[in-house]
Amino acid sequence: MDSFLLYIFLTAMVLSLIIVFIKRGYTRANLFLGGYFFFCSFTNLVVNFGLYGDSPFWTALLGTNLWPVIFLIGPFAFFYVRSILTDDPKIKGYDYFHFTLFLLQLAGMIPYYLSSWEYKKTVAGIIHTEAWNLTSIPLSVVPTSINLVLMFLHFVIYMVLILSMLWRYKRASGIKAYYNLSLRFTERWLIIFCIAVGLFFISGMYLITCHLLYPTRDEFLSNSRIIISSYGLIVVLLILGLLSFPEIMYGLPRIRALPRQESSKPGNKDEVFLNEEVIVSKKDISLEETLQFTGIDRKLKEVIMKSSPYLDLNFSIYKLASEIEVPIHHLRYYFNRHGLSFTVYKNRLRVTHAKMLLRAGDYNKFNIEGIGRLSGFSSNTSFFTEFRKEAGMSPMEYARLKQIEM
C-alpha cells in the first residue's frame, strides 16, 4: 500500500509539472493550477511518508517540511480561480500578502533546517512514539498549536474567498446570453475544482480535529489513514482529466454583451484594422446574441498596426495567439463569431497591404509579383486568387484604376 501511495503522489507531482510547462495555446492561469496540484501532491507525500509514516528516516527528511508548503495551497487555488474568472493572471502588489504566512513559516523553520541530522532524527523519534503530543514537538519557532489554528483559519478563509468569487461571477453572468459549449465545460470544471479544493481543506481540518481527539499515534492513524491517503488519488484523477480534456485549460471565453445601438445599423462595419480597410465586420444580431471577446479587438489592432506580422510568409494562428497572449481556442472562436476563418482574416490583411503598395505606385519598382511577396503571399497564384476574391479585379487592374482616379 505504501509503495502504491508513493507512486500516486510522485505521479501527481510529475503531472503537475507537465501542466506548468504546457505553454502553447493555453492560458497563463495554468501556472497557478499546476502549482496548486504540485503543492497538494507534495503535502500528501510529506504527510503520508514523513509526518505519519513508519520510517524515522523519511520523517526526519520530509515530516518537518509541512508547515511552509501547506500555506501555499490556498493562494495558488485562489489565484487560479481568479485568473480564469477575470482573464487576468497577473500578480498585483497587494497579492503578495497572500504569501505572508508561507514566509513566516519558512522563517520560523530556519533554526530547524540548520540543525544537525541527529537532532532531526531525535524529533522523528518523538513523532514515532506511541503516546505522542504533536503540539509539543519543536518543529518551528511558531508553536505547533498556533500553527494548527493558523492552518484551520487558512483553509476556511480561502474556501470562503473562492466560493465568493464564483458566486459573484454567476451573479454577474446571470443575464440572458449566448452560452457556448466551451464556456459551460469550463464552468463545470471550475465547480469540480472548487469541490476538490474544499475536500482537501475539509480533510485538513479533519486531521487537525483528530490530533486533538486521539491521544495516541495508533488511534490517530486508525481513524485518519483513509483521509490521509485519499486526496492523492483525487489529485491524480483531476490531473488526468485535465490532460484528457485539454480544452479545459484554455479557460473561460471572455464575453460581454454589446449595446444594441452599436449593432443595430444594417451592414454595420465598425472594425478598422489597417488603412481604413475593413478587415473584420460584426454581424447585425440581437442584444442577446451579440457577444465579443474582451480585449481581443484591442490586442489585434495593436499588433497589426505595430508589427504587421501577416507580412511574414510563415504567419499562423499559433504565432498570432502567442504574440497577443490569447489562447488559440479563444482566437478561433473569436473569428468564428465574426463569420470568418483565420485564413480569410490573414488574406484580407495581406490584400489590404498590397492595395496600399499598388496605390503608392510601388509596382513600378517591384512589379506585380514582387508586390505579392512583399504582402506575405507565398506564390503568385495565391496572390492573384485572393486579390481578385477581395477586390473583384486583378492587381494590375486595381493599379490602373487607381492611376486613373489620381
mmCIF file of C-alpha atoms in Angstrom:
data_model
loop_
_atom_site.group_PDB
_atom_site.id
_atom_site.type_symbol
_atom_site.label_atom_id
_atom_site.label_comp_id
_atom_site.label_asym_id
_atom_site.label_seq_id
_atom_site.Cartn_x
_atom_site.Cartn_y
_atom_site.Cartn_z
ATOM 1 C CA MET A 1 0.000 0.000 0.000
ATOM 2 C CA ASP A 2 2.785 2.404 0.899
ATOM 3 C CA SER A 3 4.591 1.839 -2.419
ATOM 4 C CA PHE A 4 1.317 2.386 -4.294
ATOM 5 C CA LEU A 5 0.726 5.688 -2.490
ATOM 6 C CA LEU A 6 4.303 6.763 -3.163
ATOM 7 C CA TYR A 7 3.765 6.080 -6.867
ATOM 8 C CA ILE A 8 0.471 8.030 -6.792
ATOM 9 C CA PHE A 9 1.998 11.112 -5.168
ATOM 10 C CA LEU A 10 5.097 11.144 -7.372
ATOM 11 C CA THR A 11 2.888 10.725 -10.462
ATOM 12 C CA ALA A 12 0.752 13.644 -9.340
ATOM 13 C CA MET A 13 3.844 15.832 -8.888
ATOM 14 C CA VAL A 14 5.161 14.943 -12.370
ATOM 15 C CA LEU A 15 1.767 15.593 -13.988
ATOM 16 C CA SER A 16 1.566 18.907 -12.116
ATOM 17 C CA LEU A 17 4.876 19.978 -13.650
ATOM 18 C CA ILE A 18 3.584 18.968 -17.098
ATOM 19 C CA ILE A 19 0.657 21.362 -16.619
ATOM 20 C CA VAL A 20 3.041 24.127 -15.521
ATOM 21 C CA PHE A 21 5.263 23.733 -18.579
ATOM 22 C CA ILE A 22 2.469 23.336 -21.156
ATOM 23 C CA LYS A 23 2.531 26.761 -22.802
ATOM 24 C CA ARG A 24 1.292 26.550 -26.362
ATOM 25 C CA GLY A 25 -2.255 27.808 -26.744
ATOM 26 C CA TYR A 26 -3.076 27.769 -23.054
ATOM 27 C CA THR A 27 -3.735 30.499 -20.573
ATOM 28 C CA ARG A 28 -1.046 31.503 -18.059
ATOM 29 C CA ALA A 29 -3.525 30.757 -15.276
ATOM 30 C CA ASN A 30 -2.387 27.144 -15.608
ATOM 31 C CA LEU A 31 0.838 28.117 -13.854
ATOM 32 C CA PHE A 32 -1.282 28.536 -10.720
ATOM 33 C CA LEU A 33 -3.227 25.344 -11.448
ATOM 34 C CA GLY A 34 -0.053 23.294 -11.844
ATOM 35 C CA GLY A 35 1.389 24.936 -8.732
ATOM 36 C CA TYR A 36 -1.722 24.070 -6.727
ATOM 37 C CA PHE A 37 -1.602 20.413 -7.761
ATOM 38 C CA PHE A 38 2.149 20.224 -7.152
ATOM 39 C CA PHE A 39 1.948 21.598 -3.612
ATOM 40 C CA CYS A 40 -1.082 19.391 -2.839
ATOM 41 C CA SER A 41 0.813 16.328 -4.061
ATOM 42 C CA PHE A 42 3.949 17.305 -2.149
ATOM 43 C CA THR A 43 1.881 17.892 1.006
ATOM 44 C CA ASN A 44 0.359 14.423 0.667
ATOM 45 C CA LEU A 45 3.845 12.975 0.208
ATOM 46 C CA VAL A 46 5.106 14.775 3.330
ATOM 47 C CA VAL A 47 2.087 13.768 5.418
ATOM 48 C CA ASN A 48 1.973 10.098 4.374
ATOM 49 C CA PHE A 49 5.688 9.295 4.340
ATOM 50 C CA GLY A 50 7.023 11.963 6.643
ATOM 51 C CA LEU A 51 4.772 13.039 9.455
ATOM 52 C CA TYR A 52 2.619 9.887 9.658
ATOM 53 C CA GLY A 53 4.904 7.318 8.001
ATOM 54 C CA ASP A 54 6.631 4.382 9.633
ATOM 55 C CA SER A 55 10.213 5.270 8.672
ATOM 56 C CA PRO A 56 12.169 7.579 11.027
ATOM 57 C CA PHE A 57 14.467 8.416 8.106
ATOM 58 C CA TRP A 58 11.643 9.779 5.919
ATOM 59 C CA THR A 59 10.069 11.505 8.902
ATOM 60 C CA ALA A 60 13.354 13.293 9.610
ATOM 61 C CA LEU A 61 13.774 14.177 5.926
ATOM 62 C CA LEU A 62 10.200 15.115 4.955
ATOM 63 C CA GLY A 63 7.982 15.331 8.007
ATOM 64 C CA THR A 64 9.054 18.779 9.083
ATOM 65 C CA ASN A 65 8.542 20.415 5.678
ATOM 66 C CA LEU A 66 4.779 20.514 6.072
ATOM 67 C CA TRP A 67 4.161 23.939 7.561
ATOM 68 C CA PRO A 68 5.609 26.272 4.904
ATOM 69 C CA VAL A 69 4.269 24.302 1.905
ATOM 70 C CA ILE A 70 0.711 23.929 3.132
ATOM 71 C CA PHE A 71 0.293 27.705 3.294
ATOM 72 C CA LEU A 72 0.906 27.926 -0.475
ATOM 73 C CA ILE A 73 -2.065 25.740 -1.394
ATOM 74 C CA GLY A 74 -4.787 28.289 -0.625
ATOM 75 C CA PRO A 75 -3.142 31.193 -2.511
ATOM 76 C CA PHE A 76 -2.468 29.100 -5.630
ATOM 77 C CA ALA A 77 -6.060 27.810 -5.717
ATOM 78 C CA PHE A 78 -7.328 31.368 -5.228
ATOM 79 C CA PHE A 79 -5.089 32.837 -7.954
ATOM 80 C CA TYR A 80 -6.115 30.113 -10.409
ATOM 81 C CA VAL A 81 -9.856 30.635 -9.957
ATOM 82 C CA ARG A 82 -9.462 34.416 -10.057
ATOM 83 C CA SER A 83 -7.320 34.238 -13.204
ATOM 84 C CA ILE A 84 -9.918 32.135 -15.004
ATOM 85 C CA LEU A 85 -12.880 34.273 -13.943
ATOM 86 C CA THR A 86 -11.193 37.610 -14.701
ATOM 87 C CA ASP A 87 -8.857 36.508 -17.519
ATOM 88 C CA ASP A 88 -6.077 38.316 -15.661
ATOM 89 C CA PRO A 89 -3.268 36.078 -14.334
ATOM 90 C CA LYS A 90 -1.058 38.942 -13.202
ATOM 91 C CA ILE A 91 0.104 39.130 -9.590
ATOM 92 C CA LYS A 92 -0.554 42.627 -8.291
ATOM 93 C CA GLY A 93 1.249 44.385 -5.464
ATOM 94 C CA TYR A 94 -1.249 43.574 -2.719
ATOM 95 C CA ASP A 95 -1.395 39.926 -3.837
ATOM 96 C CA TYR A 96 1.957 39.304 -2.192
ATOM 97 C CA PHE A 97 0.213 39.491 1.194
ATOM 98 C CA HIS A 98 -1.207 36.044 0.388
ATOM 99 C CA PHE A 99 2.307 34.662 0.889
ATOM 100 C CA THR A 100 2.764 36.211 4.331
ATOM 101 C CA LEU A 101 2.024 33.027 6.286
ATOM 102 C CA PHE A 102 4.270 30.988 3.995
ATOM 103 C CA LEU A 103 7.182 33.379 4.541
ATOM 104 C CA LEU A 104 6.603 33.487 8.300
ATOM 105 C CA GLN A 105 6.534 29.691 8.461
ATOM 106 C CA LEU A 106 9.651 29.454 6.317
ATOM 107 C CA ALA A 107 11.461 31.920 8.564
ATOM 108 C CA GLY A 108 10.258 30.046 11.673
ATOM 109 C CA MET A 109 11.644 26.769 10.295
ATOM 110 C CA ILE A 110 15.147 28.121 9.592
ATOM 111 C CA PRO A 111 16.586 27.069 13.004
ATOM 112 C CA TYR A 112 15.287 23.544 12.434
ATOM 113 C CA TYR A 113 16.597 23.425 8.848
ATOM 114 C CA LEU A 114 20.034 24.455 10.095
ATOM 115 C CA SER A 115 20.064 21.895 12.899
ATOM 116 C CA SER A 116 22.069 18.664 12.711
ATOM 117 C CA TRP A 117 20.791 15.441 11.226
ATOM 118 C CA GLU A 118 20.987 13.834 14.665
ATOM 119 C CA TYR A 119 18.611 16.442 16.068
ATOM 120 C CA LYS A 120 16.188 15.834 13.186
ATOM 121 C CA LYS A 121 16.266 12.089 13.921
ATOM 122 C CA THR A 122 15.548 12.853 17.589
ATOM 123 C CA VAL A 123 12.456 14.855 16.578
ATOM 124 C CA ALA A 124 11.417 11.999 14.267
ATOM 125 C CA GLY A 125 11.743 9.599 17.201
ATOM 126 C CA ILE A 126 9.365 11.753 19.249
ATOM 127 C CA ILE A 127 6.846 11.740 16.377
ATOM 128 C CA HIS A 128 7.042 7.935 16.221
ATOM 129 C CA THR A 129 6.397 7.380 19.941
ATOM 130 C CA GLU A 130 3.021 5.877 20.766
ATOM 131 C CA ALA A 131 1.986 8.473 23.346
ATOM 132 C CA TRP A 132 2.763 11.411 21.106
ATOM 133 C CA ASN A 133 1.776 15.030 21.543
ATOM 134 C CA LEU A 134 2.323 16.734 18.235
ATOM 135 C CA THR A 135 1.642 20.185 19.656
ATOM 136 C CA SER A 136 4.698 19.899 21.913
ATOM 137 C CA ILE A 137 7.191 18.890 19.205
ATOM 138 C CA PRO A 138 9.666 21.710 18.478
ATOM 139 C CA LEU A 139 9.325 21.922 14.672
ATOM 140 C CA SER A 140 9.215 25.694 14.325
ATOM 141 C CA VAL A 141 9.748 28.924 16.200
ATOM 142 C CA VAL A 142 5.965 29.283 15.958
ATOM 143 C CA PRO A 143 4.357 26.780 18.386
ATOM 144 C CA THR A 144 2.659 23.825 16.683
ATOM 145 C CA SER A 145 -0.635 24.544 18.469
ATOM 146 C CA ILE A 146 -0.690 28.032 16.906
ATOM 147 C CA ASN A 147 0.232 26.568 13.514
ATOM 148 C CA LEU A 148 -2.730 24.177 13.706
ATOM 149 C CA VAL A 149 -5.059 27.110 14.383
ATOM 150 C CA LEU A 150 -3.494 29.124 11.539
ATOM 151 C CA MET A 151 -3.908 26.149 9.210
ATOM 152 C CA PHE A 152 -7.584 25.842 10.151
ATOM 153 C CA LEU A 153 -8.185 29.567 9.560
ATOM 154 C CA HIS A 154 -6.193 29.394 6.321
ATOM 155 C CA PHE A 155 -8.468 26.674 4.936
ATOM 156 C CA VAL A 156 -11.663 28.462 5.960
ATOM 157 C CA ILE A 157 -10.624 31.885 4.624
ATOM 158 C CA TYR A 158 -9.542 30.625 1.196
ATOM 159 C CA MET A 159 -12.601 28.448 0.799
ATOM 160 C CA VAL A 160 -14.775 31.494 1.504
ATOM 161 C CA LEU A 161 -12.757 33.671 -0.907
ATOM 162 C CA ILE A 162 -13.004 31.121 -3.732
ATOM 163 C CA LEU A 163 -16.707 30.472 -3.248
ATOM 164 C CA SER A 164 -17.472 34.202 -3.078
ATOM 165 C CA MET A 165 -15.648 34.753 -6.392
ATOM 166 C CA LEU A 166 -17.720 32.011 -8.037
ATOM 167 C CA TRP A 167 -20.919 33.425 -6.595
ATOM 168 C CA ARG A 168 -20.144 36.935 -7.878
ATOM 169 C CA TYR A 169 -19.281 35.550 -11.312
ATOM 170 C CA LYS A 170 -22.517 33.571 -11.568
ATOM 171 C CA ARG A 171 -24.496 36.577 -10.389
ATOM 172 C CA ALA A 172 -22.814 38.888 -12.929
ATOM 173 C CA SER A 173 -23.298 36.434 -15.804
ATOM 174 C CA GLY A 174 -26.906 35.686 -14.897
ATOM 175 C CA ILE A 175 -28.266 37.769 -17.801
ATOM 176 C CA LYS A 176 -29.531 36.061 -20.947
ATOM 177 C CA ALA A 177 -26.538 35.389 -23.122
ATOM 178 C CA TYR A 178 -25.181 33.039 -25.703
ATOM 179 C CA TYR A 179 -23.514 30.209 -23.805
ATOM 180 C CA ASN A 180 -21.150 28.178 -25.923
ATOM 181 C CA LEU A 181 -20.033 24.655 -25.098
ATOM 182 C CA SER A 182 -16.516 25.760 -24.097
ATOM 183 C CA LEU A 183 -17.888 28.181 -21.528
ATOM 184 C CA ARG A 184 -20.240 25.628 -19.942
ATOM 185 C CA PHE A 185 -17.494 22.996 -19.961
ATOM 186 C CA THR A 186 -15.024 25.273 -18.192
ATOM 187 C CA GLU A 187 -17.621 26.488 -15.684
ATOM 188 C CA ARG A 188 -18.372 22.903 -14.713
ATOM 189 C CA TRP A 189 -14.654 22.222 -14.369
ATOM 190 C CA LEU A 190 -14.331 25.196 -12.011
ATOM 191 C CA ILE A 191 -17.117 23.769 -9.861
ATOM 192 C CA ILE A 192 -15.358 20.374 -9.773
ATOM 193 C CA PHE A 193 -12.055 22.098 -8.948
ATOM 194 C CA CYS A 194 -13.631 24.054 -6.087
ATOM 195 C CA ILE A 195 -15.191 20.859 -4.724
ATOM 196 C CA ALA A 196 -11.746 19.227 -4.835
ATOM 197 C CA VAL A 197 -10.208 22.202 -3.026
ATOM 198 C CA GLY A 198 -12.995 22.001 -0.470
ATOM 199 C CA LEU A 199 -12.347 18.286 0.072
ATOM 200 C CA PHE A 200 -8.668 18.977 0.642
ATOM 201 C CA PHE A 201 -9.454 21.737 3.140
ATOM 202 C CA ILE A 202 -12.066 19.614 4.922
ATOM 203 C CA SER A 203 -9.642 16.676 5.152
ATOM 204 C CA GLY A 204 -7.044 19.047 6.607
ATOM 205 C CA MET A 205 -9.481 20.309 9.228
ATOM 206 C CA TYR A 206 -10.482 16.712 9.997
ATOM 207 C CA LEU A 207 -6.840 15.796 10.676
ATOM 208 C CA ILE A 208 -6.452 18.821 12.953
ATOM 209 C CA THR A 209 -9.531 17.660 14.887
ATOM 210 C CA CYS A 210 -8.161 14.109 15.115
ATOM 211 C CA HIS A 211 -4.940 15.435 16.607
ATOM 212 C CA LEU A 212 -6.976 16.985 19.393
ATOM 213 C CA LEU A 213 -9.256 13.973 19.926
ATOM 214 C CA TYR A 214 -6.904 10.978 19.848
ATOM 215 C CA PRO A 215 -4.060 10.881 22.421
ATOM 216 C CA THR A 216 -2.090 8.013 20.850
ATOM 217 C CA ARG A 217 -0.489 7.578 17.450
ATOM 218 C CA ASP A 218 -2.268 4.251 16.741
ATOM 219 C CA GLU A 219 -5.694 5.725 17.486
ATOM 220 C CA PHE A 220 -4.991 8.709 15.278
ATOM 221 C CA LEU A 221 -3.767 6.646 12.314
ATOM 222 C CA SER A 222 -6.560 4.085 12.552
ATOM 223 C CA ASN A 223 -9.162 6.855 12.339
ATOM 224 C CA SER A 224 -7.499 9.033 9.724
ATOM 225 C CA ARG A 225 -5.423 6.806 7.381
ATOM 226 C CA ILE A 226 -8.083 6.733 4.636
ATOM 227 C CA ILE A 227 -8.473 10.524 4.750
ATOM 228 C CA ILE A 228 -4.697 10.985 4.647
ATOM 229 C CA SER A 229 -4.207 8.859 1.541
ATOM 230 C CA SER A 230 -7.408 9.500 -0.436
ATOM 231 C CA TYR A 231 -6.715 13.014 -1.635
ATOM 232 C CA GLY A 232 -3.594 11.986 -3.531
ATOM 233 C CA LEU A 233 -5.769 9.769 -5.712
ATOM 234 C CA ILE A 234 -8.242 12.640 -6.239
ATOM 235 C CA VAL A 235 -5.399 14.908 -7.398
ATOM 236 C CA VAL A 236 -4.153 12.301 -9.893
ATOM 237 C CA LEU A 237 -7.662 11.780 -11.302
ATOM 238 C CA LEU A 238 -8.165 15.539 -11.696
ATOM 239 C CA ILE A 239 -4.840 15.972 -13.490
ATOM 240 C CA LEU A 240 -5.522 13.010 -15.787
ATOM 241 C CA GLY A 241 -8.899 14.555 -16.559
ATOM 242 C CA LEU A 242 -7.205 17.817 -17.496
ATOM 243 C CA LEU A 243 -4.727 16.116 -19.790
ATOM 244 C CA SER A 244 -7.531 14.034 -21.353
ATOM 245 C CA PHE A 245 -9.689 17.123 -21.971
ATOM 246 C CA PRO A 246 -7.106 19.887 -22.516
ATOM 247 C CA GLU A 247 -9.742 22.375 -23.706
ATOM 248 C CA ILE A 248 -10.419 22.956 -20.002
ATOM 249 C CA MET A 249 -7.021 24.647 -19.775
ATOM 250 C CA TYR A 250 -7.994 27.264 -22.372
ATOM 251 C CA GLY A 251 -10.022 28.991 -19.672
ATOM 252 C CA LEU A 252 -13.342 30.805 -19.999
ATOM 253 C CA PRO A 253 -14.117 32.689 -23.215
ATOM 254 C CA ARG A 254 -14.181 36.360 -22.240
ATOM 255 C CA ILE A 255 -17.537 37.712 -23.357
ATOM 256 C CA ARG A 256 -19.636 40.790 -22.864
ATOM 257 C CA ALA A 257 -22.907 41.997 -24.336
ATOM 258 C CA LEU A 258 -22.648 44.909 -26.771
ATOM 259 C CA PRO A 259 -25.171 47.782 -26.638
ATOM 260 C CA ARG A 260 -27.942 47.428 -29.197
ATOM 261 C CA GLN A 261 -27.191 50.727 -30.894
ATOM 262 C CA GLU A 262 -23.714 49.502 -31.825
ATOM 263 C CA SER A 263 -25.071 46.551 -33.737
ATOM 264 C CA SER A 264 -28.471 47.735 -34.935
ATOM 265 C CA LYS A 265 -27.333 49.521 -38.084
ATOM 266 C CA PRO A 266 -27.761 47.442 -41.257
ATOM 267 C CA GLY A 267 -24.445 46.420 -42.687
ATOM 268 C CA ASN A 268 -22.584 47.863 -39.756
ATOM 269 C CA LYS A 269 -18.825 47.632 -40.313
ATOM 270 C CA ASP A 270 -17.046 49.096 -37.347
ATOM 271 C CA GLU A 271 -13.763 47.219 -37.094
ATOM 272 C CA VAL A 272 -10.983 49.049 -38.950
ATOM 273 C CA PHE A 273 -7.565 47.410 -38.686
ATOM 274 C CA LEU A 274 -5.383 48.910 -41.391
ATOM 275 C CA ASN A 275 -5.506 51.981 -43.643
ATOM 276 C CA GLU A 276 -9.283 52.330 -43.299
ATOM 277 C CA GLU A 277 -9.859 48.956 -44.978
ATOM 278 C CA VAL A 278 -12.476 46.825 -43.195
ATOM 279 C CA ILE A 279 -10.879 43.552 -42.189
ATOM 280 C CA VAL A 280 -13.446 42.143 -39.739
ATOM 281 C CA SER A 281 -17.068 43.276 -39.650
ATOM 282 C CA LYS A 282 -19.639 42.391 -36.992
ATOM 283 C CA LYS A 283 -22.990 40.828 -37.835
ATOM 284 C CA ASP A 284 -26.196 42.715 -37.139
ATOM 285 C CA ILE A 285 -27.602 40.454 -34.455
ATOM 286 C CA SER A 286 -29.712 40.906 -31.345
ATOM 287 C CA LEU A 287 -28.514 42.053 -27.934
ATOM 288 C CA GLU A 288 -28.860 38.525 -26.528
ATOM 289 C CA GLU A 289 -26.674 37.073 -29.277
ATOM 290 C CA THR A 290 -24.149 39.863 -29.766
ATOM 291 C CA LEU A 291 -21.022 38.870 -27.861
ATOM 292 C CA GLN A 292 -17.394 39.827 -28.119
ATOM 293 C CA PHE A 293 -14.200 38.555 -26.562
ATOM 294 C CA THR A 294 -12.959 41.228 -24.198
ATOM 295 C CA GLY A 295 -9.613 42.687 -25.199
ATOM 296 C CA ILE A 296 -9.006 40.632 -28.362
ATOM 297 C CA ASP A 297 -10.088 43.504 -30.643
ATOM 298 C CA ARG A 298 -7.699 45.888 -28.937
ATOM 299 C CA LYS A 299 -4.801 43.429 -28.903
ATOM 300 C CA LEU A 300 -5.260 42.560 -32.565
ATOM 301 C CA LYS A 301 -5.298 46.227 -33.570
ATOM 302 C CA GLU A 302 -2.167 46.962 -31.559
ATOM 303 C CA VAL A 303 -0.211 44.039 -33.029
ATOM 304 C CA ILE A 304 -1.400 44.619 -36.606
ATOM 305 C CA MET A 305 -0.590 48.320 -36.527
ATOM 306 C CA LYS A 306 2.712 47.910 -34.702
ATOM 307 C CA SER A 307 4.453 44.920 -36.279
ATOM 308 C CA SER A 308 2.382 43.782 -39.302
ATOM 309 C CA PRO A 309 3.006 40.072 -38.545
ATOM 310 C CA TYR A 310 0.862 38.986 -41.505
ATOM 311 C CA LEU A 311 3.697 40.010 -43.872
ATOM 312 C CA ASP A 312 5.682 37.003 -42.647
ATOM 313 C CA LEU A 313 5.301 34.079 -45.062
ATOM 314 C CA ASN A 314 5.023 31.743 -42.049
ATOM 315 C CA PHE A 315 2.358 33.813 -40.270
ATOM 316 C CA SER A 316 0.000 31.409 -38.453
ATOM 317 C CA ILE A 317 -2.731 31.461 -35.852
ATOM 318 C CA TYR A 318 -0.256 29.929 -33.371
ATOM 319 C CA LYS A 319 2.158 32.843 -33.811
ATOM 320 C CA LEU A 320 -0.659 35.380 -33.588
ATOM 321 C CA ALA A 321 -2.059 33.786 -30.422
ATOM 322 C CA SER A 322 1.415 33.822 -28.866
ATOM 323 C CA GLU A 323 2.021 37.452 -29.809
ATOM 324 C CA ILE A 324 -1.266 38.788 -28.421
ATOM 325 C CA GLU A 325 -1.148 36.309 -25.476
ATOM 326 C CA VAL A 326 -4.585 34.834 -26.153
ATOM 327 C CA PRO A 327 -5.347 31.078 -26.109
ATOM 328 C CA ILE A 328 -5.683 29.656 -29.627
ATOM 329 C CA HIS A 329 -9.065 28.218 -28.717
ATOM 330 C CA HIS A 330 -10.355 31.700 -27.870
ATOM 331 C CA LEU A 331 -8.883 33.224 -31.017
ATOM 332 C CA ARG A 332 -10.515 30.647 -33.278
ATOM 333 C CA TYR A 333 -13.839 31.165 -31.532
ATOM 334 C CA TYR A 334 -13.448 34.925 -31.936
ATOM 335 C CA PHE A 335 -13.031 34.607 -35.703
ATOM 336 C CA ASN A 336 -15.918 32.158 -35.968
ATOM 337 C CA ARG A 337 -18.228 34.544 -34.098
ATOM 338 C CA HIS A 338 -17.345 37.182 -36.688
ATOM 339 C CA GLY A 339 -18.188 34.826 -39.522
ATOM 340 C CA LEU A 340 -14.737 34.163 -40.957
ATOM 341 C CA SER A 341 -11.758 31.870 -40.576
ATOM 342 C CA PHE A 342 -8.207 32.838 -39.661
ATOM 343 C CA THR A 343 -7.120 32.162 -43.269
ATOM 344 C CA VAL A 344 -9.672 34.650 -44.607
ATOM 345 C CA TYR A 345 -8.631 37.177 -41.980
ATOM 346 C CA LYS A 346 -4.935 36.754 -42.850
ATOM 347 C CA ASN A 347 -5.564 37.079 -46.592
ATOM 348 C CA ARG A 348 -7.674 40.215 -46.101
ATOM 349 C CA LEU A 349 -4.818 41.833 -44.228
ATOM 350 C CA ARG A 350 -2.370 40.887 -46.978
ATOM 351 C CA VAL A 351 -4.628 42.103 -49.762
ATOM 352 C CA THR A 352 -5.134 45.367 -47.884
ATOM 353 C CA HIS A 353 -1.362 45.799 -47.679
ATOM 354 C CA ALA A 354 -0.992 45.002 -51.386
ATOM 355 C CA LYS A 355 -3.622 47.641 -52.233
ATOM 356 C CA MET A 356 -1.639 50.198 -50.242
ATOM 357 C CA LEU A 357 1.536 49.372 -52.201
ATOM 358 C CA LEU A 358 -0.308 49.493 -55.520
ATOM 359 C CA ARG A 359 -1.859 52.879 -54.710
ATOM 360 C CA ALA A 360 1.613 54.169 -53.863
ATOM 361 C CA GLY A 361 2.896 53.040 -57.273
ATOM 362 C CA ASP A 362 5.403 50.569 -55.829
ATOM 363 C CA TYR A 363 4.642 48.067 -58.598
ATOM 364 C CA ASN A 364 6.914 50.177 -60.841
ATOM 365 C CA LYS A 365 9.829 49.206 -58.595
ATOM 366 C CA PHE A 366 8.912 45.665 -57.594
ATOM 367 C CA ASN A 367 6.494 44.510 -60.353
ATOM 368 C CA ILE A 368 3.148 42.925 -59.514
ATOM 369 C CA GLU A 369 4.644 39.588 -58.416
ATOM 370 C CA GLY A 370 7.007 41.401 -56.052
ATOM 371 C CA ILE A 371 4.056 43.242 -54.508
ATOM 372 C CA GLY A 372 2.527 39.869 -53.678
ATOM 373 C CA ARG A 373 5.714 38.722 -51.992
ATOM 374 C CA LEU A 374 6.021 41.961 -50.021
ATOM 375 C CA SER A 375 2.434 41.467 -48.857
ATOM 376 C CA GLY A 376 3.117 37.999 -47.419
ATOM 377 C CA PHE A 377 1.829 35.737 -50.195
ATOM 378 C CA SER A 378 3.980 32.684 -50.835
ATOM 379 C CA SER A 379 3.089 32.340 -54.528
ATOM 380 C CA ASN A 380 1.805 34.420 -57.431
ATOM 381 C CA THR A 381 -1.189 32.130 -57.821
ATOM 382 C CA SER A 382 -2.395 32.633 -54.246
ATOM 383 C CA PHE A 383 -1.783 36.387 -54.514
ATOM 384 C CA PHE A 384 -3.807 36.801 -57.710
ATOM 385 C CA THR A 385 -6.584 34.474 -56.487
ATOM 386 C CA GLU A 386 -7.043 36.163 -53.100
ATOM 387 C CA PHE A 387 -6.703 39.670 -54.529
ATOM 388 C CA ARG A 388 -9.430 39.022 -57.117
ATOM 389 C CA LYS A 389 -11.617 37.451 -54.453
ATOM 390 C CA GLU A 390 -11.363 40.516 -52.174
ATOM 391 C CA ALA A 391 -11.131 43.357 -54.710
ATOM 392 C CA GLY A 392 -13.159 41.912 -57.573
ATOM 393 C CA MET A 393 -10.337 42.585 -60.033
ATOM 394 C CA SER A 394 -6.717 41.652 -60.654
ATOM 395 C CA PRO A 395 -3.847 43.564 -59.019
ATOM 396 C CA MET A 396 -2.892 45.207 -62.339
ATOM 397 C CA GLU A 397 -6.485 46.274 -62.983
ATOM 398 C CA TYR A 398 -6.636 47.745 -59.489
ATOM 399 C CA ALA A 399 -3.369 49.637 -60.046
ATOM 400 C CA ARG A 400 -4.575 51.103 -63.339
ATOM 401 C CA LEU A 401 -7.894 52.102 -61.818
ATOM 402 C CA LYS A 402 -6.149 53.965 -59.001
ATOM 403 C CA GLN A 403 -3.838 55.651 -61.528
ATOM 404 C CA ILE A 404 -6.874 56.949 -63.447
ATOM 405 C CA GLU A 405 -8.545 58.164 -60.232
ATOM 406 C CA MET A 406 -5.408 60.093 -59.332
#
